[in-house]
PDB file of C-alpha atoms and ligand atoms in Angstrom:
ATOM      1  CA  MET A  26      77.445 153.647  94.868  1.00 54.00           C
ATOM      2  CA  ILE A  27      76.843 156.392  92.374  1.00 59.00           C
ATOM      3  CA  HIS A  28      77.782 156.139  89.044  1.00 59.00           C
ATOM      4  CA  MET A  29      77.801 158.177  85.870  1.00 56.00           C
ATOM      5  CA  ASN A  30      76.175 156.720  82.385  1.00 55.00           C
ATOM      6  CA  GLN A  31      76.737 157.486  79.142  1.00 61.00           C
ATOM      7  CA  SER A  32      74.260 160.319  79.269  1.00 67.00           C
ATOM      8  CA  ASN A  33      76.062 161.919  82.131  1.00 76.00           C
ATOM      9  CA  MET A  34      73.338 162.009  84.429  1.00 83.00           C
ATOM     10  CA  ILE A  35      74.349 160.737  87.916  1.00 82.00           C
ATOM     11  CA  TRP A  36      71.699 157.428  88.757  1.00 94.00           C
ATOM     12  CA  PRO A  37      72.663 155.742  92.391  1.00 97.00           C
ATOM     13  CA  ASP A  38      71.921 152.078  92.533  1.00 96.00           C
ATOM     14  CA  LYS A  39      69.783 152.789  95.888  1.00 97.00           C
ATOM     15  CA  VAL A  40      67.539 155.402  97.687  1.00 98.00           C
ATOM     16  CA  THR A  41      66.393 155.385 101.194  1.00 98.00           C
ATOM     17  CA  ILE A  42      62.948 156.654 101.969  1.00 98.00           C
ATOM     18  CA  CYS A  43      62.095 157.867 105.092  1.00 98.00           C
ATOM     19  CA  GLU A  44      58.257 157.407 106.138  1.00 98.00           C
ATOM     20  CA  VAL A  45      57.492 160.897 107.788  1.00 98.00           C
ATOM     21  CA  GLY A  46      53.470 160.275 107.412  1.00 98.00           C
ATOM     22  CA  LEU A  47      53.044 159.328 110.750  1.00 98.00           C
ATOM     23  CA  ARG A  48      54.161 162.831 112.049  1.00 97.00           C
ATOM     24  CA  ASP A  49      53.766 164.829 109.000  1.00 95.00           C
ATOM     25  CA  GLY A  50      51.524 163.211 107.442  1.00 95.00           C
ATOM     26  CA  LEU A  51      48.464 163.157 110.233  1.00 96.00           C
ATOM     27  CA  GLN A  52      49.679 166.471 112.200  1.00 93.00           C
ATOM     28  CA  ASN A  53      47.681 168.494 109.966  1.00 88.00           C
ATOM     29  CA  GLU A  54      44.577 165.855 109.694  1.00 90.00           C
ATOM     30  CA  LYS A  55      41.111 167.112 110.898  1.00 87.00           C
ATOM     31  CA  LYS A  56      40.607 163.658 112.107  1.00 90.00           C
ATOM     32  CA  ILE A  57      42.856 162.624 115.014  1.00 94.00           C
ATOM     33  CA  LEU A  58      43.856 158.975 114.582  1.00 97.00           C
ATOM     34  CA  SER A  59      43.494 156.677 117.673  1.00 98.00           C
ATOM     35  CA  VAL A  60      46.930 155.104 118.993  1.00 98.00           C
ATOM     36  CA  GLU A  61      45.568 151.749 117.452  1.00 98.00           C
ATOM     37  CA  GLU A  62      45.198 153.012 114.222  1.00 98.00           C
ATOM     38  CA  LYS A  63      48.615 154.769 114.288  1.00 98.00           C
ATOM     39  CA  LEU A  64      50.257 151.366 115.490  1.00 98.00           C
ATOM     40  CA  GLU A  65      48.411 149.686 112.339  1.00 98.00           C
ATOM     41  CA  LEU A  66      49.949 152.328 109.978  1.00 98.00           C
ATOM     42  CA  LEU A  67      53.391 151.797 111.726  1.00 98.00           C
ATOM     43  CA  ASP A  68      53.207 148.095 111.086  1.00 98.00           C
ATOM     44  CA  MET A  69      52.138 148.320 107.657  1.00 98.00           C
ATOM     45  CA  VAL A  70      55.330 151.036 107.060  1.00 98.00           C
ATOM     46  CA  VAL A  71      57.584 148.506 108.668  1.00 98.00           C
ATOM     47  CA  ALA A  72      56.263 145.514 106.860  1.00 98.00           C
ATOM     48  CA  SER A  73      56.812 147.444 103.464  1.00 98.00           C
ATOM     49  CA  GLY A  74      60.413 147.188 103.826  1.00 98.00           C
ATOM     50  CA  ILE A  75      60.975 151.335 105.173  1.00 98.00           C
ATOM     51  CA  LYS A  76      63.886 151.152 107.558  1.00 98.00           C
ATOM     52  CA  VAL A  77      63.573 154.808 108.903  1.00 98.00           C
ATOM     53  CA  ILE A  78      60.195 156.088 110.060  1.00 98.00           C
ATOM     54  CA  GLU A  79      59.443 159.137 111.927  1.00 98.00           C
ATOM     55  CA  VAL A  80      56.645 157.906 114.572  1.00 98.00           C
ATOM     56  CA  GLY A  81      55.360 161.216 115.844  1.00 98.00           C
ATOM     57  CA  SER A  82      56.337 164.703 117.211  1.00 97.00           C
ATOM     58  CA  PHE A  83      56.880 165.672 121.076  1.00 97.00           C
ATOM     59  CA  VAL A  84      55.490 169.306 121.000  1.00 94.00           C
ATOM     60  CA  HIS A  85      53.255 170.544 123.120  1.00 92.00           C
ATOM     61  CA  PRO A  86      49.854 168.527 123.181  1.00 90.00           C
ATOM     62  CA  LYS A  87      47.871 171.682 122.723  1.00 91.00           C
ATOM     63  CA  ALA A  88      49.857 173.014 119.874  1.00 91.00           C
ATOM     64  CA  ILE A  89      49.089 169.942 117.871  1.00 92.00           C
ATOM     65  CA  PRO A  90      46.583 167.560 119.490  1.00 94.00           C
ATOM     66  CA  GLN A  91      47.153 165.018 116.504  1.00 95.00           C
ATOM     67  CA  MET A  92      50.243 164.073 118.022  1.00 95.00           C
ATOM     68  CA  ALA A  93      49.266 164.648 121.511  1.00 95.00           C
ATOM     69  CA  ASP A  94      49.580 160.551 122.105  1.00 96.00           C
ATOM     70  CA  THR A  95      53.218 160.128 120.743  1.00 97.00           C
ATOM     71  CA  GLU A  96      54.228 159.075 123.978  1.00 97.00           C
ATOM     72  CA  LYS A  97      51.562 155.733 123.829  1.00 97.00           C
ATOM     73  CA  VAL A  98      52.661 154.997 120.151  1.00 98.00           C
ATOM     74  CA  VAL A  99      56.254 155.115 121.001  1.00 97.00           C
ATOM     75  CA  GLN A 100      55.411 152.860 124.297  1.00 97.00           C
ATOM     76  CA  ARG A 101      53.261 150.388 122.725  1.00 97.00           C
ATOM     77  CA  MET A 102      54.735 150.086 119.025  1.00 97.00           C
ATOM     78  CA  LYS A 103      56.626 146.725 118.084  1.00 95.00           C
ATOM     79  CA  ARG A 104      60.572 147.656 117.694  1.00 95.00           C
ATOM     80  CA  VAL A 105      62.152 145.510 114.816  1.00 97.00           C
ATOM     81  CA  ASP A 106      65.505 145.125 114.516  1.00 96.00           C
ATOM     82  CA  GLY A 107      67.412 147.561 111.628  1.00 97.00           C
ATOM     83  CA  VAL A 108      64.942 150.097 111.777  1.00 98.00           C
ATOM     84  CA  GLU A 109      65.222 153.042 112.993  1.00 98.00           C
ATOM     85  CA  TYR A 110      62.312 154.755 114.704  1.00 98.00           C
ATOM     86  CA  ARG A 111      62.759 158.706 115.134  1.00 98.00           C
ATOM     87  CA  ALA A 112      60.687 161.710 116.409  1.00 98.00           C
ATOM     88  CA  LEU A 113      60.466 165.619 115.953  1.00 98.00           C
ATOM     89  CA  VAL A 114      61.208 167.351 119.349  1.00 97.00           C
ATOM     90  CA  PRO A 115      61.080 171.017 119.487  1.00 95.00           C
ATOM     91  CA  ASN A 116      63.197 171.329 122.598  1.00 95.00           C
ATOM     92  CA  LEU A 117      64.623 169.718 126.016  1.00 97.00           C
ATOM     93  CA  LYS A 118      61.148 169.243 127.411  1.00 96.00           C
ATOM     94  CA  GLY A 119      59.980 167.282 124.455  1.00 97.00           C
ATOM     95  CA  LEU A 120      63.600 165.298 124.104  1.00 98.00           C
ATOM     96  CA  GLU A 121      63.270 164.317 127.779  1.00 98.00           C
ATOM     97  CA  ARG A 122      59.689 163.002 127.124  1.00 97.00           C
ATOM     98  CA  ALA A 123      61.210 161.312 123.867  1.00 98.00           C
ATOM     99  CA  HIS A 124      63.256 159.521 126.291  1.00 98.00           C
ATOM    100  CA  ALA A 125      60.844 158.522 129.277  1.00 97.00           C
ATOM    101  CA  ALA A 126      59.052 157.032 126.392  1.00 97.00           C
ATOM    102  CA  GLY A 127      62.065 155.069 124.918  1.00 96.00           C
ATOM    103  CA  LEU A 128      62.986 156.677 121.843  1.00 97.00           C
ATOM    104  CA  THR A 129      66.680 156.645 120.876  1.00 97.00           C
ATOM    105  CA  LYS A 130      66.349 159.237 117.744  1.00 98.00           C
ATOM    106  CA  ALA A 131      65.479 162.654 117.932  1.00 98.00           C
ATOM    107  CA  LYS A 132      65.054 165.330 115.116  1.00 98.00           C
ATOM    108  CA  LEU A 133      65.430 169.102 116.371  1.00 98.00           C
ATOM    109  CA  THR A 134      64.190 171.947 114.018  1.00 97.00           C
ATOM    110  CA  VAL A 135      64.764 175.179 113.213  1.00 97.00           C
ATOM    111  CA  SER A 136      63.321 177.853 110.021  1.00 96.00           C
ATOM    112  CA  VAL A 137      66.463 179.317 108.279  1.00 97.00           C
ATOM    113  CA  SER A 138      64.358 182.406 108.075  1.00 94.00           C
ATOM    114  CA  GLU A 139      64.601 185.029 109.931  1.00 93.00           C
ATOM    115  CA  SER A 140      61.503 186.470 109.581  1.00 93.00           C
ATOM    116  CA  HIS A 141      59.921 183.379 110.195  1.00 92.00           C
ATOM    117  CA  CYS A 142      61.745 182.558 113.523  1.00 92.00           C
ATOM    118  CA  ILE A 143      61.023 186.381 114.674  1.00 92.00           C
ATOM    119  CA  ASN A 144      57.456 186.056 113.838  1.00 91.00           C
ATOM    120  CA  ASN A 145      56.766 183.013 115.412  1.00 89.00           C
ATOM    121  CA  PHE A 146      58.956 182.426 118.519  1.00 90.00           C
ATOM    122  CA  ASN A 147      60.543 186.378 118.616  1.00 92.00           C
ATOM    123  CA  GLN A 148      64.073 184.947 117.938  1.00 95.00           C
ATOM    124  CA  THR A 149      66.628 184.468 115.276  1.00 96.00           C
ATOM    125  CA  PRO A 150      67.487 180.942 113.942  1.00 96.00           C
ATOM    126  CA  LEU A 151      70.929 181.134 115.678  1.00 97.00           C
ATOM    127  CA  GLU A 152      69.404 182.274 119.150  1.00 96.00           C
ATOM    128  CA  MET A 153      66.857 179.565 118.710  1.00 95.00           C
ATOM    129  CA  MET A 154      69.444 177.093 118.289  1.00 97.00           C
ATOM    130  CA  GLU A 155      71.387 178.408 121.534  1.00 96.00           C
ATOM    131  CA  GLY A 156      68.476 176.502 122.945  1.00 95.00           C
ATOM    132  CA  PHE A 157      69.571 173.258 121.335  1.00 98.00           C
ATOM    133  CA  ILE A 158      72.720 173.243 123.387  1.00 98.00           C
ATOM    134  CA  PRO A 159      71.089 171.506 126.487  1.00 98.00           C
ATOM    135  CA  CYS A 160      69.431 169.062 124.041  1.00 98.00           C
ATOM    136  CA  VAL A 161      72.408 168.078 122.591  1.00 98.00           C
ATOM    137  CA  GLU A 162      74.013 167.627 125.932  1.00 98.00           C
ATOM    138  CA  TYR A 163      71.083 165.594 127.191  1.00 98.00           C
ATOM    139  CA  ALA A 164      71.383 163.616 124.270  1.00 98.00           C
ATOM    140  CA  ALA A 165      74.728 162.248 124.324  1.00 98.00           C
ATOM    141  CA  LYS A 166      74.123 161.776 127.988  1.00 98.00           C
ATOM    142  CA  HIS A 167      71.046 159.248 127.235  1.00 98.00           C
ATOM    143  CA  ASN A 168      72.688 157.882 123.960  1.00 97.00           C
ATOM    144  CA  ILE A 169      70.309 159.464 121.850  1.00 98.00           C
ATOM    145  CA  LYS A 170      70.902 160.387 118.343  1.00 98.00           C
ATOM    146  CA  VAL A 171      70.171 163.354 116.945  1.00 98.00           C
ATOM    147  CA  SER A 172      69.429 164.899 113.308  1.00 98.00           C
ATOM    148  CA  GLY A 173      68.772 168.547 112.333  1.00 98.00           C
ATOM    149  CA  ALA A 174      66.009 169.641 109.941  1.00 98.00           C
ATOM    150  CA  LEU A 175      66.361 172.955 108.393  1.00 98.00           C
ATOM    151  CA  SER A 176      62.911 174.296 107.627  1.00 96.00           C
ATOM    152  CA  SER A 177      61.930 176.808 105.257  1.00 96.00           C
ATOM    153  CA  ALA A 178      65.057 176.121 103.247  1.00 97.00           C
ATOM    154  CA  TRP A 179      63.505 176.226 100.057  1.00 97.00           C
ATOM    155  CA  GLY A 180      61.219 179.342 100.720  1.00 95.00           C
ATOM    156  CA  CYS A 181      59.410 181.301 103.124  1.00 93.00           C
ATOM    157  CA  ALA A 182      56.082 182.933 102.802  1.00 88.00           C
ATOM    158  CA  PHE A 183      58.026 186.105 104.657  1.00 90.00           C
ATOM    159  CA  GLU A 184      61.269 186.158 102.484  1.00 91.00           C
ATOM    160  CA  GLY A 185      60.645 184.199  99.398  1.00 94.00           C
ATOM    161  CA  LYS A 186      63.743 182.436  98.114  1.00 95.00           C
ATOM    162  CA  ILE A 187      66.336 181.981 100.970  1.00 95.00           C
ATOM    163  CA  PRO A 188      69.867 182.843  99.951  1.00 96.00           C
ATOM    164  CA  VAL A 189      72.470 179.813 100.155  1.00 97.00           C
ATOM    165  CA  GLN A 190      74.576 181.823 102.583  1.00 97.00           C
ATOM    166  CA  GLN A 191      71.756 182.073 104.934  1.00 97.00           C
ATOM    167  CA  ILE A 192      71.309 177.919 104.886  1.00 98.00           C
ATOM    168  CA  GLU A 193      75.070 177.616 105.090  1.00 98.00           C
ATOM    169  CA  LYS A 194      74.790 179.731 108.396  1.00 98.00           C
ATOM    170  CA  ILE A 195      72.605 177.367 109.558  1.00 98.00           C
ATOM    171  CA  VAL A 196      74.317 174.181 108.722  1.00 98.00           C
ATOM    172  CA  ARG A 197      77.425 175.153 110.272  1.00 98.00           C
ATOM    173  CA  ALA A 198      75.404 175.899 113.538  1.00 98.00           C
ATOM    174  CA  TYR A 199      74.160 172.081 113.383  1.00 98.00           C
ATOM    175  CA  LEU A 200      77.727 171.081 112.528  1.00 98.00           C
ATOM    176  CA  LYS A 201      79.028 173.032 115.588  1.00 98.00           C
ATOM    177  CA  LEU A 202      76.462 171.325 117.972  1.00 98.00           C
ATOM    178  CA  GLU A 203      77.898 168.030 115.807  1.00 98.00           C
ATOM    179  CA  ILE A 204      74.559 167.319 114.307  1.00 98.00           C
ATOM    180  CA  THR A 205      75.634 165.665 111.013  1.00 98.00           C
ATOM    181  CA  GLU A 206      72.383 164.282 109.708  1.00 98.00           C
ATOM    182  CA  LEU A 207      70.604 166.991 108.205  1.00 98.00           C
ATOM    183  CA  SER A 208      67.300 167.628 106.536  1.00 98.00           C
ATOM    184  CA  LEU A 209      66.635 170.252 103.979  1.00 98.00           C
ATOM    185  CA  SER A 210      62.711 170.992 104.246  1.00 97.00           C
ATOM    186  CA  ASP A 211      60.239 172.358 102.143  1.00 95.00           C
ATOM    187  CA  ALA A 212      57.110 172.989 104.222  1.00 89.00           C
ATOM    188  CA  THR A 213      55.843 175.786 101.733  1.00 88.00           C
ATOM    189  CA  GLY A 214      56.432 173.681  98.538  1.00 92.00           C
ATOM    190  CA  MET A 215      58.355 176.516  97.269  1.00 95.00           C
ATOM    191  CA  GLY A 216      61.418 174.613  96.002  1.00 97.00           C
ATOM    192  CA  ASN A 217      61.993 174.045  92.309  1.00 98.00           C
ATOM    193  CA  PRO A 218      64.297 171.391  90.783  1.00 98.00           C
ATOM    194  CA  ARG A 219      67.409 173.890  89.597  1.00 98.00           C
ATOM    195  CA  GLN A 220      67.436 175.333  92.858  1.00 98.00           C
ATOM    196  CA  VAL A 221      67.416 171.938  94.426  1.00 98.00           C
ATOM    197  CA  TYR A 222      69.892 170.850  92.294  1.00 98.00           C
ATOM    198  CA  GLU A 223      72.446 174.076  92.692  1.00 97.00           C
ATOM    199  CA  ILE A 224      71.920 174.237  96.817  1.00 98.00           C
ATOM    200  CA  GLY A 225      71.994 170.496  96.623  1.00 98.00           C
ATOM    201  CA  LYS A 226      75.275 170.130  95.215  1.00 97.00           C
ATOM    202  CA  TYR A 227      76.848 173.373  96.875  1.00 98.00           C
ATOM    203  CA  MET A 228      75.711 171.291 100.004  1.00 98.00           C
ATOM    204  CA  VAL A 229      77.053 168.127  99.341  1.00 98.00           C
ATOM    205  CA  GLU A 230      80.441 169.324  97.944  1.00 98.00           C
ATOM    206  CA  ASN A 231      81.165 171.573 100.797  1.00 98.00           C
ATOM    207  CA  PHE A 232      79.782 169.739 103.504  1.00 98.00           C
ATOM    208  CA  PRO A 233      80.761 165.886 102.767  1.00 97.00           C
ATOM    209  CA  GLN A 234      80.670 165.345 106.537  1.00 98.00           C
ATOM    210  CA  VAL A 235      76.731 165.637 106.484  1.00 98.00           C
ATOM    211  CA  LYS A 236      74.369 162.946 105.734  1.00 98.00           C
ATOM    212  CA  TRP A 237      71.965 165.070 103.625  1.00 98.00           C
ATOM    213  CA  ILE A 238      68.118 164.577 103.593  1.00 98.00           C
ATOM    214  CA  LEU A 239      65.768 166.023 101.203  1.00 98.00           C
ATOM    215  CA  HIS A 240      61.930 166.506 102.895  1.00 98.00           C
ATOM    216  CA  PHE A 241      59.631 168.160 100.143  1.00 97.00           C
ATOM    217  CA  HIS A 242      56.069 168.791 100.112  1.00 95.00           C
ATOM    218  CA  ASN A 243      54.043 168.433  96.764  1.00 95.00           C
ATOM    219  CA  THR A 244      52.398 171.915  96.968  1.00 92.00           C
ATOM    220  CA  ARG A 245      52.828 172.950  93.555  1.00 92.00           C
ATOM    221  CA  ASP A 246      53.593 169.703  92.010  1.00 94.00           C
ATOM    222  CA  MET A 247      57.497 170.100  91.883  1.00 97.00           C
ATOM    223  CA  ALA A 248      57.948 167.425  94.628  1.00 98.00           C
ATOM    224  CA  LEU A 249      59.074 164.590  92.132  1.00 98.00           C
ATOM    225  CA  SER A 250      61.220 166.615  89.711  1.00 98.00           C
ATOM    226  CA  ASN A 251      62.680 168.293  93.246  1.00 98.00           C
ATOM    227  CA  ILE A 252      63.784 164.821  94.176  1.00 98.00           C
ATOM    228  CA  VAL A 253      65.317 163.664  90.497  1.00 98.00           C
ATOM    229  CA  ALA A 254      67.451 167.343  90.994  1.00 98.00           C
ATOM    230  CA  GLY A 255      68.072 166.175  94.506  1.00 98.00           C
ATOM    231  CA  ILE A 256      69.729 162.522  92.813  1.00 98.00           C
ATOM    232  CA  GLN A 257      71.596 164.545  90.183  1.00 97.00           C
ATOM    233  CA  ALA A 258      72.896 166.656  93.263  1.00 97.00           C
ATOM    234  CA  GLY A 259      74.314 163.542  94.863  1.00 97.00           C
ATOM    235  CA  ILE A 260      71.992 163.225  97.828  1.00 98.00           C
ATOM    236  CA  THR A 261      70.180 159.467  97.927  1.00 98.00           C
ATOM    237  CA  THR A 262      67.714 160.098 100.906  1.00 98.00           C
ATOM    238  CA  PHE A 263      64.364 161.192 101.096  1.00 98.00           C
ATOM    239  CA  ASP A 264      61.317 161.709 103.376  1.00 98.00           C
ATOM    240  CA  GLY A 265      57.805 160.829 102.021  1.00 98.00           C
ATOM    241  CA  ALA A 266      54.385 160.388 103.437  1.00 98.00           C
ATOM    242  CA  PHE A 267      51.798 157.771 102.785  1.00 97.00           C
ATOM    243  CA  GLY A 268      49.006 158.984 100.784  1.00 96.00           C
ATOM    244  CA  GLY A 269      50.595 162.343 100.750  1.00 95.00           C
ATOM    245  CA  LEU A 270      48.845 163.380 103.353  1.00 94.00           C
ATOM    246  CA  GLY A 271      49.962 166.187 105.707  1.00 88.00           C
ATOM    247  CA  GLY A 272      50.819 169.623 105.146  1.00 61.00           C
ATOM    248  CA  CYS A 273      51.976 172.139 107.634  1.00 56.00           C
ATOM    249  CA  PRO A 274      49.239 173.723 110.463  1.00 52.00           C
ATOM    250  CA  TYR A 275      51.292 176.853 110.291  1.00 57.00           C
ATOM    251  CA  ILE A 276      51.433 177.772 106.675  1.00 56.00           C
ATOM    252  CA  PRO A 277      47.713 178.597 104.964  1.00 57.00           C
ATOM    253  CA  GLY A 278      47.201 176.234 101.836  1.00 57.00           C
ATOM    254  CA  ALA A 279      50.433 173.895 102.127  1.00 53.00           C
ATOM    255  CA  SER A 280      49.618 170.826 100.808  1.00 72.00           C
ATOM    256  CA  GLY A 281      50.383 167.253 101.558  1.00 90.00           C
ATOM    257  CA  ASN A 282      53.792 165.999 101.582  1.00 95.00           C
ATOM    258  CA  ILE A 283      55.316 163.953  98.677  1.00 97.00           C
ATOM    259  CA  ALA A 284      53.707 160.500  98.361  1.00 97.00           C
ATOM    260  CA  THR A 285      55.814 157.644  99.352  1.00 98.00           C
ATOM    261  CA  GLU A 286      54.395 155.572  96.888  1.00 98.00           C
ATOM    262  CA  ASP A 287      54.488 157.622  94.079  1.00 98.00           C
ATOM    263  CA  VAL A 288      58.342 158.303  94.957  1.00 98.00           C
ATOM    264  CA  VAL A 289      58.896 154.613  95.599  1.00 98.00           C
ATOM    265  CA  HIS A 290      57.044 153.801  92.203  1.00 98.00           C
ATOM    266  CA  MET A 291      58.986 156.481  90.027  1.00 98.00           C
ATOM    267  CA  LEU A 292      62.483 155.268  91.517  1.00 98.00           C
ATOM    268  CA  HIS A 293      61.498 151.407  90.552  1.00 98.00           C
ATOM    269  CA  GLU A 294      60.350 152.601  87.162  1.00 97.00           C
ATOM    270  CA  MET A 295      63.816 154.489  87.068  1.00 97.00           C
ATOM    271  CA  GLY A 296      65.606 151.018  87.927  1.00 97.00           C
ATOM    272  CA  ILE A 297      66.472 152.435  91.489  1.00 98.00           C
ATOM    273  CA  ASP A 298      66.413 150.232  94.439  1.00 98.00           C
ATOM    274  CA  THR A 299      64.813 151.203  97.413  1.00 98.00           C
ATOM    275  CA  ARG A 300      64.482 148.359  99.220  1.00 97.00           C
ATOM    276  CA  VAL A 301      60.634 148.990  99.830  1.00 98.00           C
ATOM    277  CA  ASP A 302      57.490 146.506  98.285  1.00 98.00           C
ATOM    278  CA  LEU A 303      55.612 149.021  96.558  1.00 98.00           C
ATOM    279  CA  LEU A 304      52.373 147.048  96.456  1.00 97.00           C
ATOM    280  CA  LYS A 305      52.632 146.990 100.112  1.00 98.00           C
ATOM    281  CA  ALA A 306      53.510 150.795 100.400  1.00 98.00           C
ATOM    282  CA  ILE A 307      50.471 151.388  97.918  1.00 98.00           C
ATOM    283  CA  ALA A 308      48.040 149.273 100.769  1.00 98.00           C
ATOM    284  CA  THR A 309      49.635 151.452 103.554  1.00 98.00           C
ATOM    285  CA  ALA A 310      48.551 154.534 101.809  1.00 97.00           C
ATOM    286  CA  ARG A 311      44.582 152.996 101.049  1.00 97.00           C
ATOM    287  CA  THR A 312      44.319 152.323 104.709  1.00 98.00           C
ATOM    288  CA  ALA A 313      45.414 155.624 105.585  1.00 97.00           C
ATOM    289  CA  GLN A 314      43.161 156.839 103.037  1.00 94.00           C
ATOM    290  CA  GLN A 315      40.464 155.186 104.933  1.00 96.00           C
ATOM    291  CA  MET A 316      41.402 156.252 108.195  1.00 96.00           C
ATOM    292  CA  VAL A 317      41.571 159.959 107.796  1.00 93.00           C
ATOM    293  CA  ASP A 318      38.622 159.657 105.738  1.00 90.00           C
ATOM    294  CA  HIS A 319      39.397 161.837 102.481  1.00 87.00           C
ATOM    295  CA  GLN A 320      40.956 161.285  99.292  1.00 87.00           C
ATOM    296  CA  ALA A 321      44.793 161.087  99.643  1.00 89.00           C
ATOM    297  CA  GLU A 322      46.871 162.861  97.018  1.00 89.00           C
ATOM    298  CA  SER A 323      48.670 159.814  95.609  1.00 93.00           C
ATOM    299  CA  HIS A 324      48.865 159.087  91.719  1.00 94.00           C
ATOM    300  CA  VAL A 325      49.713 155.397  92.042  1.00 96.00           C
ATOM    301  CA  LEU A 326      46.843 155.233  94.510  1.00 95.00           C
ATOM    302  CA  LYS A 327      44.581 156.522  91.838  1.00 93.00           C
ATOM    303  CA  ALA A 328      46.066 155.483  88.654  1.00 93.00           C
ATOM    304  CA  GLY A 329      48.270 152.256  89.687  1.00 94.00           C
ATOM    305  CA  ARG A 330      51.650 151.167  88.810  1.00 94.00           C
ATOM    306  CA  CYS A 331      52.725 151.390  85.373  1.00 92.00           C
ATOM    307  CA  GLU A 332      53.402 147.676  85.399  1.00 90.00           C
ATOM    308  CA  ASP A 333      49.719 146.959  86.308  1.00 90.00           C
ATOM    309  CA  LEU A 334      48.804 148.957  83.077  1.00 86.00           C
ATOM    310  CA  THR A 335      50.655 146.900  81.201  1.00 83.00           C
ATOM    311  CA  ASN A 336      49.435 143.645  83.003  1.00 83.00           C
ATOM    312  CA  GLU A 337      45.540 144.639  82.043  1.00 80.00           C
ATOM    313  CA  ARG A 338      46.478 145.121  78.568  1.00 79.00           C
ATOM    314  CA  VAL A 339      48.190 141.707  78.391  1.00 81.00           C
ATOM    315  CA  ARG A 340      45.125 140.192  80.175  1.00 81.00           C
ATOM    316  CA  HIS A 341      42.528 141.967  77.877  1.00 81.00           C
ATOM    317  CA  GLN A 342      44.535 140.737  74.536  1.00 82.00           C
ATOM    318  CA  ASN A 343      44.067 137.019  75.774  1.00 82.00           C
ATOM    319  CA  ASN A 344      40.740 137.204  76.754  1.00 80.00           C
ATOM    320  CA  LYS A 345      40.305 138.339  73.152  1.00 75.00           C
ATOM    321  CA  SER A 346      42.007 135.671  71.475  1.00 66.00           C
TER     322      SER A 346
HETATM  323 ZN1   ZN B  19      57.154 168.584 106.321  1.00 50.19          ZN
END
């Protein structure tokens, strides 16, 4: 439920966090985690209370070797009722693999940038989306839910800012395929809060049938601000990755996703419920950091919660008296 308070800003009671660390977080790591390590992280994510989890991707194993064992992860993972397990699929082949492994939710993705698509795939975004038609038919036949991602929605290395009309064209193409859960993704970390508010609000108002998800990378430290701007635009579902891991293998210098625990911490400090146990989310990030063997890009992992600081001060004072 969204309500207005005296300051005229919009704060929802509840926000949904989707954990994408197992896919977007790990796909650019030098160290390839084992299936066992991924399953351990997955169990921790579920235990923290997160209900939407991207467990991997079914891209070509040679393209992203970090994701080559997604089948095994999906086959071996414990499935908890009420948790949605999804994977990224680039095409029909990927969707068939996801289905064979027993997955019931898939995410398609296309870049909204013409130059990005033409440079990488020699097709326009709309031409690429024609390839989604057999995917949607296959998914319907096999009871697989499908969502869609619009990558480079907030900026592109080739084109800079993407006009809202260009984003809208792709949104309409997804709606034609009857895909109504859409994620606006910022792998380049170029989005800023004003842009997120204005385009987010435009999308929410013009496409009320869509369940919007925002996906930010923290490349230029704008991701938390962008999430607040997204909330003000009326969007209440956001992706995050444990430890702020990740990046885009195709975009030079693109650093990690916004850290899940930083998002959860900020929202809890703002009095917004996420149903996520923050201490458990921090523990997941710490474990992931050990597994990938380098410092994670996470503020609460380094600094602790605001609450921890207050507790520490009280403890100090009690010791003195
Ligand atoms: Zn991403």
